[in-house]
CSV table of C-alpha atoms and ligand atoms in Angstrom, one decimal:
chain,number,residue,atom,x,y,z
A,1,UNK,CA,-18.5,7.3,-8.7
A,2,UNK,CA,-20.3,3.8,-9.6
A,3,UNK,CA,-22.4,2.8,-6.7
A,4,UNK,CA,-21.1,-0.8,-5.9
A,5,UNK,CA,-22.7,-3.7,-3.9
A,6,UNK,CA,-20.3,-4.1,-1.1
A,7,UNK,CA,-21.9,-7.8,0.2
A,8,UNK,CA,-21.0,-9.1,-3.0
A,9,UNK,CA,-18.0,-7.5,-3.8
A,10,UNK,CA,-16.8,-8.7,-0.4
A,11,UNK,CA,-17.0,-12.4,-1.6
A,12,UNK,CA,-14.5,-12.3,-3.9
A,13,UNK,CA,-10.8,-12.9,-2.9
A,14,UNK,CA,-9.2,-10.0,-4.8
A,15,UNK,CA,-5.7,-11.7,-4.8
A,16,UNK,CA,-7.2,-14.7,-6.7
A,17,UNK,CA,-8.8,-13.0,-9.5
A,18,UNK,CA,-8.0,-12.6,-13.2
A,19,UNK,CA,-6.4,-10.2,-15.0
A,20,UNK,CA,-8.4,-10.3,-18.2
A,21,UNK,CA,-12.0,-11.4,-18.6
A,22,UNK,CA,-13.8,-11.9,-22.0
A,23,UNK,CA,-17.4,-12.4,-22.4
A,24,UNK,CA,-19.6,-14.0,-25.4
A,25,UNK,CA,-22.8,-12.3,-24.5
A,26,UNK,CA,-25.2,-14.7,-26.1
A,27,UNK,CA,-28.8,-15.6,-26.0
A,28,UNK,CA,-29.9,-12.3,-26.3
A,29,UNK,CA,-32.3,-13.6,-29.5
A,30,UNK,CA,-33.7,-16.4,-27.6
A,31,UNK,CA,-34.3,-14.8,-24.5
A,32,UNK,CA,-36.6,-12.6,-26.5
A,33,UNK,CA,-38.4,-15.0,-28.5
A,34,UNK,CA,-39.4,-16.9,-25.2
A,35,UNK,CA,-41.1,-14.0,-24.0
A,36,UNK,CA,-42.9,-13.3,-27.3
A,37,UNK,CA,-40.8,-10.0,-27.5
A,38,UNK,CA,-38.6,-8.8,-31.0
A,39,UNK,CA,-34.8,-10.0,-31.3
A,40,UNK,CA,-34.1,-6.1,-30.8
A,41,UNK,CA,-35.8,-6.2,-26.9
A,42,UNK,CA,-33.2,-9.1,-26.1
A,43,UNK,CA,-30.4,-6.6,-27.3
A,44,UNK,CA,-31.5,-3.6,-25.6
A,45,UNK,CA,-31.7,-5.8,-22.1
A,46,UNK,CA,-28.8,-7.0,-23.0
A,47,UNK,CA,-26.8,-3.4,-23.4
A,48,UNK,CA,-28.4,-3.0,-19.5
A,49,UNK,CA,-26.6,-6.5,-18.5
A,50,UNK,CA,-23.3,-5.2,-20.1
A,51,UNK,CA,-23.6,-1.8,-18.0
A,52,UNK,CA,-24.2,-4.1,-14.7
A,53,UNK,CA,-21.3,-6.0,-15.7
A,54,UNK,CA,-18.9,-3.2,-16.5
A,55,UNK,CA,-19.8,-1.6,-13.0
A,56,UNK,CA,-18.7,-4.6,-11.5
A,57,UNK,CA,-15.5,-5.1,-13.3
A,58,UNK,CA,-14.8,-1.3,-12.3
A,59,UNK,CA,-15.4,-1.7,-8.9
A,60,UNK,CA,-13.5,-5.2,-8.7
A,61,UNK,CA,-10.5,-3.3,-10.6
A,62,UNK,CA,-10.4,-6.0,-12.9
A,63,UNK,CA,-7.2,-5.1,-15.2
A,64,UNK,CA,-9.1,-5.7,-18.9
A,65,UNK,CA,-13.0,-6.7,-19.7
A,66,UNK,CA,-13.3,-7.8,-23.5
A,67,UNK,CA,-17.2,-8.3,-24.4
A,68,UNK,CA,-18.0,-9.8,-28.4
A,69,UNK,CA,-20.2,-7.1,-29.6
A,70,UNK,CA,-20.5,-7.9,-33.0
A,71,UNK,CA,-18.5,-10.2,-34.9
A,72,UNK,CA,-17.3,-10.4,-38.8
A,73,UNK,CA,-19.9,-13.1,-39.7
A,74,UNK,CA,-23.2,-11.0,-37.8
A,75,UNK,CA,-23.1,-9.1,-40.9
A,76,UNK,CA,-24.9,-12.0,-42.5
A,77,UNK,CA,-28.0,-11.4,-39.8
A,78,UNK,CA,-31.0,-9.3,-41.4
A,79,UNK,CA,-30.7,-6.0,-42.3
A,80,UNK,CA,-32.9,-5.0,-39.9
A,81,UNK,CA,-31.1,-6.4,-37.1
A,82,UNK,CA,-27.8,-5.1,-38.2
A,83,UNK,CA,-29.3,-1.4,-38.1
A,84,UNK,CA,-30.7,-2.0,-34.8
A,85,UNK,CA,-27.4,-3.3,-33.3
A,86,UNK,CA,-25.8,-0.3,-34.8
A,87,UNK,CA,-28.0,2.1,-33.5
A,88,UNK,CA,-27.6,0.5,-30.0
A,89,UNK,CA,-24.0,0.6,-30.6
A,90,UNK,CA,-24.1,4.2,-31.0
A,91,UNK,CA,-26.7,5.2,-28.7
A,92,UNK,CA,-24.6,3.4,-25.9
A,93,UNK,CA,-21.3,5.2,-26.5
A,94,UNK,CA,-23.1,8.8,-26.8
A,95,UNK,CA,-25.4,7.7,-23.5
A,96,UNK,CA,-22.6,6.3,-21.9
A,97,UNK,CA,-19.1,7.6,-22.4
A,98,UNK,CA,-19.1,10.4,-20.0
A,99,UNK,CA,-20.0,8.2,-17.2
A,100,UNK,CA,-17.6,5.7,-18.3
A,101,UNK,CA,-14.6,8.7,-18.5
A,102,UNK,CA,-15.7,9.5,-14.6
A,103,UNK,CA,-15.3,6.0,-13.7
A,104,UNK,CA,-11.9,6.1,-15.0
A,105,UNK,CA,-12.8,3.0,-17.8
A,106,UNK,CA,-10.3,3.6,-20.8
A,107,UNK,CA,-12.1,2.1,-24.0
A,108,UNK,CA,-10.6,0.5,-26.8
A,109,UNK,CA,-12.2,-1.0,-29.7
A,110,UNK,CA,-11.1,-4.6,-31.4
A,111,UNK,CA,-11.7,-5.3,-34.9
A,112,UNK,CA,-11.8,-3.9,-38.3
A,113,UNK,CA,-13.9,-0.2,-38.0
A,114,UNK,CA,-14.0,0.8,-41.7
A,115,UNK,CA,-17.2,-0.6,-42.8
A,116,UNK,CA,-19.4,0.7,-39.5
A,117,UNK,CA,-20.8,4.5,-40.8
A,118,UNK,CA,-18.8,7.4,-40.8
A,119,UNK,CA,-20.8,8.7,-37.8
A,120,UNK,CA,-20.3,5.9,-35.6
A,121,UNK,CA,-16.7,5.7,-36.6
A,122,UNK,CA,-16.3,8.9,-35.5
A,123,UNK,CA,-18.1,8.6,-32.4
A,124,UNK,CA,-15.8,5.5,-31.3
A,125,UNK,CA,-13.1,7.6,-32.4
A,126,UNK,CA,-14.0,10.4,-30.0
A,127,UNK,CA,-14.8,7.6,-27.0
A,128,UNK,CA,-11.2,6.6,-27.0
A,129,UNK,CA,-9.4,9.9,-27.8
A,130,UNK,CA,-11.7,10.7,-24.6
A,131,UNK,CA,-10.7,7.7,-22.4
A,132,UNK,CA,-7.3,7.6,-23.4
A,133,UNK,CA,-5.3,8.5,-20.4
A,134,UNK,CA,-7.5,6.7,-18.3
A,135,UNK,CA,-5.7,4.3,-16.1
A,136,UNK,CA,-8.6,1.4,-14.9
A,137,UNK,CA,-10.5,-1.0,-16.6
A,138,UNK,CA,-9.7,-1.5,-20.5
A,139,UNK,CA,-12.5,-1.9,-21.6
A,140,UNK,CA,-12.2,-3.7,-24.9
A,141,UNK,CA,-15.5,-3.7,-27.0
A,142,UNK,CA,-15.1,-6.1,-30.2
A,143,UNK,CA,-17.0,-5.1,-33.0
A,144,UNK,CA,-16.5,-6.0,-36.6
A,145,UNK,CA,-14.1,-8.6,-34.8
A,146,UNK,CA,-13.2,-12.2,-35.9
A,147,UNK,CA,-10.3,-13.6,-34.4
A,148,UNK,CA,-9.3,-15.5,-37.6
A,149,UNK,CA,-9.5,-12.1,-39.1
A,150,UNK,CA,-7.7,-10.2,-36.7
A,151,UNK,CA,-4.9,-12.8,-37.0
A,152,UNK,CA,-4.4,-12.3,-40.7
A,153,UNK,CA,-4.3,-8.4,-40.6
A,154,UNK,CA,-0.9,-9.3,-37.3
A,155,UNK,CA,0.3,-11.3,-40.3
A,156,UNK,CA,-0.2,-8.9,-42.8
A,157,UNK,CA,1.3,-5.8,-41.1
A,158,UNK,CA,4.2,-8.3,-40.2
A,159,UNK,CA,5.1,-9.1,-43.1
A,160,UNK,CA,4.9,-5.6,-44.5
A,161,UNK,CA,7.8,-5.3,-41.9
A,162,UNK,CA,9.6,-8.1,-43.3
A,163,UNK,CA,9.6,-6.5,-47.1
A,164,UNK,CA,10.5,-3.4,-45.9
A,165,UNK,CA,13.7,-5.1,-44.5
A,166,UNK,CA,13.1,-4.4,-40.6
A,167,UNK,CA,12.2,-7.7,-39.7
A,168,UNK,CA,13.9,-11.1,-40.4
A,169,UNK,CA,11.4,-14.0,-40.7
A,170,UNK,CA,13.5,-15.9,-38.4
A,171,UNK,CA,13.0,-13.2,-35.5
A,172,UNK,CA,9.3,-13.5,-35.8
A,173,UNK,CA,8.1,-14.4,-32.1
A,174,UNK,CA,5.3,-14.9,-30.3
A,175,UNK,CA,5.8,-11.7,-28.7
A,176,UNK,CA,6.3,-9.8,-31.9
A,177,UNK,CA,3.0,-11.7,-33.1
A,178,UNK,CA,1.0,-10.6,-30.2
A,179,UNK,CA,2.4,-6.7,-30.5
A,180,UNK,CA,0.7,-6.7,-34.1
A,181,UNK,CA,-2.9,-8.1,-32.4
A,182,UNK,CA,-5.9,-5.3,-31.8
A,183,UNK,CA,-5.0,-6.2,-28.0
A,184,UNK,CA,-1.3,-5.4,-28.1
A,185,UNK,CA,0.2,-4.3,-24.7
A,186,UNK,CA,-2.6,-6.1,-22.7
A,187,UNK,CA,-2.5,-9.5,-21.0
A,188,UNK,CA,-3.8,-12.8,-22.4
A,189,UNK,CA,-7.5,-13.9,-21.4
A,190,UNK,CA,-7.3,-15.5,-18.1
A,191,UNK,CA,-11.3,-16.0,-18.1
A,192,UNK,CA,-13.3,-16.6,-21.1
A,193,UNK,CA,-17.2,-16.2,-20.0
A,194,UNK,CA,-20.0,-17.3,-22.5
A,195,UNK,CA,-23.9,-17.2,-21.6
A,196,UNK,CA,-27.0,-18.5,-23.2
A,197,UNK,CA,-26.4,-22.6,-23.1
A,198,UNK,CA,-23.7,-22.4,-26.1
A,199,UNK,CA,-20.0,-23.9,-25.9
A,200,UNK,CA,-17.8,-22.9,-28.6
A,201,UNK,CA,-15.2,-20.0,-29.0
A,202,UNK,CA,-16.9,-18.7,-32.1
A,203,UNK,CA,-14.0,-17.4,-33.8
A,204,UNK,CA,-13.5,-14.6,-30.5
A,205,UNK,CA,-9.7,-14.0,-29.6
A,206,UNK,CA,-8.0,-17.0,-30.7
A,207,UNK,CA,-4.9,-16.1,-30.1
A,208,UNK,CA,-5.4,-14.7,-26.5
A,209,UNK,CA,-7.5,-17.5,-24.9
A,210,UNK,CA,-4.5,-20.1,-26.1
A,211,UNK,CA,-4.6,-20.7,-21.9
A,212,UNK,CA,-7.8,-19.3,-20.5
A,213,UNK,CA,-10.3,-20.9,-18.2
A,214,UNK,CA,-13.9,-21.5,-19.6
A,215,UNK,CA,-16.7,-21.2,-18.2
A,216,UNK,CA,-20.0,-21.6,-19.5
A,217,UNK,CA,-23.7,-20.9,-18.0
A,218,UNK,CA,-27.4,-21.9,-19.9
A,219,UNK,CA,-28.3,-18.3,-18.5
A,220,UNK,CA,-29.2,-16.1,-21.6
A,221,UNK,CA,-27.1,-12.5,-21.3
A,222,UNK,CA,-30.1,-10.9,-20.7
A,223,UNK,CA,-30.4,-12.4,-17.6
A,224,UNK,CA,-26.7,-12.4,-16.2
A,225,UNK,CA,-26.1,-10.8,-13.3
A,226,UNK,CA,-23.4,-9.2,-11.3
A,227,UNK,CA,-23.8,-12.3,-8.8
A,228,UNK,CA,-23.5,-14.7,-11.4
A,229,UNK,CA,-20.5,-13.2,-12.8
A,230,UNK,CA,-18.6,-13.1,-9.2
A,231,UNK,CA,-19.5,-17.0,-9.2
A,232,UNK,CA,-17.5,-17.4,-12.2
A,233,UNK,CA,-14.5,-15.1,-10.9
A,234,UNK,CA,-14.8,-17.1,-7.7
A,235,UNK,CA,-14.6,-20.3,-9.7
A,236,UNK,CA,-12.0,-19.1,-11.4
A,237,UNK,CA,-10.1,-18.7,-8.3
A,238,UNK,CA,-10.1,-22.1,-7.2
A,239,UNK,CA,-8.7,-23.4,-10.8
A,240,UNK,CA,-5.2,-25.0,-10.8
A,241,UNK,CA,-3.8,-23.5,-13.5
A,242,UNK,CA,-0.6,-25.2,-15.2
A,243,UNK,CA,0.2,-23.4,-18.4
A,244,UNK,CA,1.2,-27.1,-19.4
A,245,UNK,CA,4.1,-27.6,-16.9
A,246,UNK,CA,3.5,-29.9,-14.0
A,247,UNK,CA,1.7,-28.7,-10.9
A,248,UNK,CA,4.4,-27.4,-8.3
B,301,FPP,C1,-25.8,-12.5,-29.4
B,301,FPP,O1,-27.1,-13.1,-29.1
B,301,FPP,C2,-25.5,-11.4,-29.1
B,301,FPP,C3,-25.3,-10.1,-30.1
B,301,FPP,C4,-24.8,-10.9,-31.3
B,301,FPP,C5,-24.9,-8.7,-29.9
B,301,FPP,C6,-24.5,-8.5,-28.3
B,301,FPP,C7,-24.7,-7.1,-28.4
B,301,FPP,C8,-25.1,-6.7,-27.1
B,301,FPP,C9,-25.2,-7.2,-25.7
B,301,FPP,C10,-25.9,-5.3,-27.3
B,301,FPP,C11,-24.7,-3.9,-27.7
B,301,FPP,C12,-23.3,-4.3,-27.1
B,301,FPP,C13,-23.1,-3.1,-26.9
B,301,FPP,C14,-21.7,-2.7,-27.0
B,301,FPP,C15,-23.7,-1.9,-27.4
B,301,FPP,P1,-27.9,-13.5,-30.2
B,301,FPP,O2,-28.7,-12.6,-30.6
B,301,FPP,O3,-26.7,-14.2,-30.6
B,301,FPP,O4,-28.8,-14.3,-29.1
B,301,FPP,P2,-29.1,-15.7,-29.7
B,301,FPP,O5,-28.3,-16.8,-29.9
B,301,FPP,O6,-30.4,-16.1,-28.5
B,301,FPP,O7,-30.1,-15.7,-31.2
């Protein structure tokens, strides 16, 4: 099992935890630049942070953790950076999959997969297969993911069902729509965290964050710690969530 920091975990009121936390892991490049390092060094450091945060999510028994690893827009970065991120992604899966499995994590990938190399696609499939019966944290890695793209793909699937006569347009509900998204069967996002001193959604989980609480920090992702993660979770526990209704 993964080691845990008992003092840290004890700070959290387990009854006030979000079910689903999503994270935009931003600021790797800037963190590296100010240190005179290559952007790739920032991404490498970012993977170490990710491991610590996943561990904390496992120890706190969060239901779902979703991280934005690569967006549909990230293909516009220089080839060298895209290649580096792909290698980092496959190294991470290769190196960590057994340990995630031993910790009852169930990995899933959100987004398109067809533009990744066949080797990476295989590794993604293998990881999903290995962990498919696990009952712990649902760990969603958004890779070649865009919220608008996900919604368009869901609309296409629903249109095909209508065309096949299985569904009538009047019966398309929010639930039917949610069931066609990559996150089907998972709770909506309760808390969205973005590191790296930017305050925007960047096409992440547009549907699922409809009633999410937002938590922004200046801390660049490589410096984000389990302590700050717990601060965000505690802050979430203090929010008054009304979902459009009045406070009772
Ligand atoms: C944003 O920082 C980060 C990314 C585009 C990639 C995030 C990837 C990782 C943390 C590691 C890879 C993930 C896995 C699952 C292995 P940025 O490059 O936009 O930073 P900047 O805004 O400072 O330039």
